[in-house]
Amino acid sequence: MPKIFSDIEKDIQRNTLFEKGLQMIVERGYKNVTVDELVTLIGSSKGYFYRLFESKEEFFLQAISWQMTQNLEILTAARSNGASTDELSQLYKELFMQASTINYMDMFYIYSKVSEVQWKQFRDFEESHYIRVVKLLGKDPTICDPKVLSNLSAMIYLSYGMIQYAPYLFEEKNDAVLDILLATMHRYVTEH
């Protein structure tokens, strides 16, 4: 008989999957990580995984949303502790640099596999997340457009994750380009 987990246990397992599973996908590539490998992270079965998530793609989108929420909670705590807008913006940049990113080929693959409803739910979450980020940074979302911030973030993630698939890029300059893109995002937030 399968073990029945409490809601608290399910949350702990889900968070463990998000954190460790996302890292596994980043390190090895989305297609190179199986659901069987993901469930070993929590000592469970494939059936249990599918009770938590409709698909591996849904798991991934929820894991990215979880990561974004974790970062927002760190920013909110910093604001509560008196961080200035400039300090929050710098912290946002640091959190961004630490975030798990996947290569753009995997992201396009995931997009092709999820339903329109799943993608819309993810995009709606993303938009509301960036509205909260803009407000937390003390900006007006009608002036500092959260969708622009979201697009800038996506471009940074995708550019950082495409180096191995883009032989026309100079790999040794990727960090310098990333710094420029992050500075552009920082400038957009602080100047609007």
Short mmCIF file of C-alpha atoms in Angstrom, two decimals:
data_model
loop_
_atom_site.label_atom_id
_atom_site.label_comp_id
_atom_site.label_asym_id
_atom_site.label_seq_id
_atom_site.Cartn_x
_atom_site.Cartn_y
_atom_site.Cartn_z
CA MET A 1 0.00 0.00 0.00
CA PRO A 2 1.44 3.40 -0.96
CA LYS A 3 2.29 5.80 1.82
CA ILE A 4 -0.10 8.68 2.33
CA PHE A 5 1.67 11.99 2.83
CA SER A 6 0.35 14.95 4.77
CA ASP A 7 0.02 18.33 3.04
CA ILE A 8 3.14 19.52 4.90
CA GLU A 9 5.11 16.47 3.72
CA LYS A 10 3.90 17.05 0.15
CA ASP A 11 5.04 20.69 0.32
CA ILE A 12 8.47 19.66 1.60
CA GLN A 13 8.81 17.04 -1.13
CA ARG A 14 7.61 19.45 -3.81
CA ASN A 15 10.11 22.10 -2.66
CA THR A 16 12.91 19.51 -2.61
CA LEU A 17 11.96 18.48 -6.14
CA PHE A 18 11.88 22.10 -7.25
CA GLU A 19 15.26 22.94 -5.79
CA LYS A 20 17.22 19.79 -6.56
CA GLY A 21 15.32 18.82 -9.71
CA LEU A 22 15.76 22.23 -11.25
CA GLN A 23 19.48 22.10 -10.52
CA MET A 24 19.71 18.62 -12.07
CA ILE A 25 17.96 19.87 -15.21
CA VAL A 26 20.24 22.90 -15.43
CA GLU A 27 23.36 20.78 -15.09
CA ARG A 28 22.37 17.97 -17.45
CA GLY A 29 19.74 19.40 -19.77
CA TYR A 30 15.99 18.94 -19.67
CA LYS A 31 15.83 15.93 -22.01
CA ASN A 32 18.64 14.18 -20.11
CA VAL A 33 16.74 14.04 -16.81
CA THR A 34 14.00 11.47 -16.39
CA VAL A 35 11.04 11.49 -14.04
CA ASP A 36 12.55 8.35 -12.45
CA GLU A 37 15.67 10.35 -11.59
CA LEU A 38 13.60 13.23 -10.22
CA VAL A 39 11.63 11.00 -7.86
CA THR A 40 14.84 9.51 -6.44
CA LEU A 41 15.46 12.98 -5.00
CA ILE A 42 12.54 12.45 -2.63
CA GLY A 43 12.60 8.66 -2.39
CA SER A 44 9.24 8.26 -4.07
CA SER A 45 7.64 6.67 -7.11
CA LYS A 46 6.86 7.88 -10.59
CA GLY A 47 3.16 7.52 -9.78
CA TYR A 48 3.54 9.90 -6.86
CA PHE A 49 5.27 12.42 -9.13
CA TYR A 50 2.28 12.34 -11.47
CA ARG A 51 -0.06 12.93 -8.55
CA LEU A 52 1.88 16.14 -7.87
CA PHE A 53 2.39 17.23 -11.49
CA GLU A 54 0.54 16.58 -14.70
CA SER A 55 3.81 16.23 -16.63
CA LYS A 56 7.53 16.84 -16.40
CA GLU A 57 6.96 20.07 -18.31
CA GLU A 58 4.40 21.25 -15.76
CA PHE A 59 6.90 20.37 -13.03
CA PHE A 60 9.53 22.52 -14.73
CA LEU A 61 7.24 25.55 -15.12
CA GLN A 62 6.17 25.24 -11.49
CA ALA A 63 9.83 24.92 -10.43
CA ILE A 64 10.70 28.14 -12.28
CA SER A 65 7.70 29.85 -10.67
CA TRP A 66 8.83 28.56 -7.27
CA GLN A 67 12.33 29.94 -7.84
CA MET A 68 10.91 33.33 -8.81
CA THR A 69 8.72 33.32 -5.68
CA GLN A 70 11.71 32.47 -3.49
CA ASN A 71 13.63 35.42 -4.93
CA LEU A 72 10.67 37.75 -4.41
CA GLU A 73 10.47 36.67 -0.76
CA ILE A 74 14.16 37.53 -0.31
CA LEU A 75 13.58 40.95 -1.88
CA THR A 76 10.50 41.53 0.28
CA ALA A 77 12.45 40.64 3.43
CA ALA A 78 15.24 43.02 2.40
CA ARG A 79 12.70 45.81 1.85
CA SER A 80 11.17 45.10 5.27
CA ASN A 81 14.65 45.39 6.77
CA GLY A 82 15.06 48.87 5.29
CA ALA A 83 16.87 48.21 2.00
CA SER A 84 16.77 51.17 -0.39
CA THR A 85 15.54 50.87 -3.98
CA ASP A 86 19.14 50.87 -5.22
CA GLU A 87 20.05 48.14 -2.73
CA LEU A 88 17.02 46.11 -3.78
CA SER A 89 17.91 46.54 -7.42
CA GLN A 90 21.45 45.33 -6.72
CA LEU A 91 20.11 42.39 -4.70
CA TYR A 92 17.77 41.55 -7.59
CA LYS A 93 20.76 41.48 -9.93
CA GLU A 94 22.63 39.15 -7.54
CA LEU A 95 19.63 36.82 -7.20
CA PHE A 96 19.28 36.82 -10.96
CA MET A 97 22.90 35.73 -11.32
CA GLN A 98 22.32 32.84 -8.89
CA ALA A 99 19.09 31.67 -10.49
CA SER A 100 18.93 28.37 -12.31
CA THR A 101 18.81 28.79 -16.06
CA ILE A 102 18.36 26.26 -18.83
CA ASN A 103 19.49 26.43 -22.40
CA TYR A 104 17.18 27.99 -24.92
CA MET A 105 16.77 24.73 -26.88
CA ASP A 106 15.27 23.11 -23.77
CA MET A 107 12.99 26.08 -23.16
CA PHE A 108 11.62 25.94 -26.70
CA TYR A 109 11.14 22.20 -26.34
CA ILE A 110 9.19 22.66 -23.09
CA TYR A 111 7.08 25.38 -24.71
CA SER A 112 6.23 22.97 -27.57
CA LYS A 113 5.13 20.27 -25.10
CA VAL A 114 2.85 22.21 -22.73
CA SER A 115 -0.75 23.02 -23.43
CA GLU A 116 -1.85 26.54 -24.23
CA VAL A 117 -3.61 26.62 -20.85
CA GLN A 118 -0.41 25.64 -18.99
CA TRP A 119 1.63 28.22 -20.90
CA LYS A 120 -0.95 30.94 -20.26
CA GLN A 121 -0.99 30.10 -16.53
CA PHE A 122 2.79 30.37 -16.44
CA ARG A 123 2.76 33.67 -18.35
CA ASP A 124 0.03 35.08 -16.08
CA PHE A 125 2.11 34.11 -13.05
CA GLU A 126 5.16 35.68 -14.65
CA GLU A 127 3.36 38.96 -15.33
CA SER A 128 1.95 39.18 -11.80
CA HIS A 129 5.41 38.34 -10.41
CA TYR A 130 7.04 41.19 -12.31
CA ILE A 131 4.27 43.59 -11.27
CA ARG A 132 5.14 42.74 -7.65
CA VAL A 133 8.87 43.17 -8.35
CA VAL A 134 8.32 46.59 -9.94
CA LYS A 135 6.15 47.73 -7.02
CA LEU A 136 8.64 46.37 -4.50
CA LEU A 137 11.34 48.42 -6.20
CA GLY A 138 9.15 51.46 -5.59
CA LYS A 139 8.18 51.94 -9.22
CA ASP A 140 4.85 52.47 -10.91
CA PRO A 141 3.95 49.47 -13.13
CA THR A 142 2.25 51.81 -15.60
CA ILE A 143 5.60 53.57 -16.15
CA CYS A 144 8.15 50.83 -15.45
CA ASP A 145 6.43 48.15 -17.54
CA PRO A 146 6.59 44.71 -15.85
CA LYS A 147 6.35 43.02 -19.27
CA VAL A 148 9.49 44.86 -20.40
CA LEU A 149 11.25 43.70 -17.24
CA SER A 150 10.01 40.15 -17.89
CA ASN A 151 11.24 40.26 -21.49
CA LEU A 152 14.62 41.61 -20.42
CA SER A 153 14.88 38.84 -17.85
CA ALA A 154 13.95 36.20 -20.43
CA MET A 155 16.50 37.56 -22.91
CA ILE A 156 19.21 37.41 -20.27
CA TYR A 157 18.30 33.85 -19.28
CA LEU A 158 18.10 32.71 -22.88
CA SER A 159 21.32 34.41 -23.93
CA TYR A 160 23.16 32.93 -20.98
CA GLY A 161 21.79 29.48 -21.76
CA MET A 162 22.56 29.49 -25.47
CA ILE A 163 26.34 29.69 -25.45
CA GLN A 164 26.83 25.96 -26.01
CA TYR A 165 24.38 25.99 -28.93
CA ALA A 166 25.67 29.14 -30.57
CA PRO A 167 29.15 28.53 -31.97
CA TYR A 168 29.13 32.02 -33.48
CA LEU A 169 29.34 33.56 -29.99
CA PHE A 170 32.65 34.11 -28.23
CA GLU A 171 32.21 31.95 -25.14
CA GLU A 172 34.91 33.77 -23.17
CA LYS A 173 32.89 37.01 -23.51
CA ASN A 174 29.58 35.59 -22.29
CA ASP A 175 30.04 36.91 -18.74
CA ALA A 176 30.85 40.39 -20.05
CA VAL A 177 27.72 40.37 -22.22
CA LEU A 178 25.69 39.13 -19.27
CA ASP A 179 26.99 42.03 -17.16
CA ILE A 180 25.94 44.50 -19.88
CA LEU A 181 22.47 42.97 -20.14
CA LEU A 182 22.04 42.98 -16.36
CA ALA A 183 23.19 46.61 -16.22
CA THR A 184 20.62 47.44 -18.91
CA MET A 185 17.89 45.79 -16.86
CA HIS A 186 19.09 47.61 -13.73
CA ARG A 187 19.11 50.94 -15.59
CA TYR A 188 15.61 50.32 -16.95
CA VAL A 189 14.25 49.78 -13.43
CA THR A 190 16.10 52.64 -11.79
CA GLU A 191 15.41 55.22 -14.54
CA HIS A 192 11.68 54.56 -14.97
#
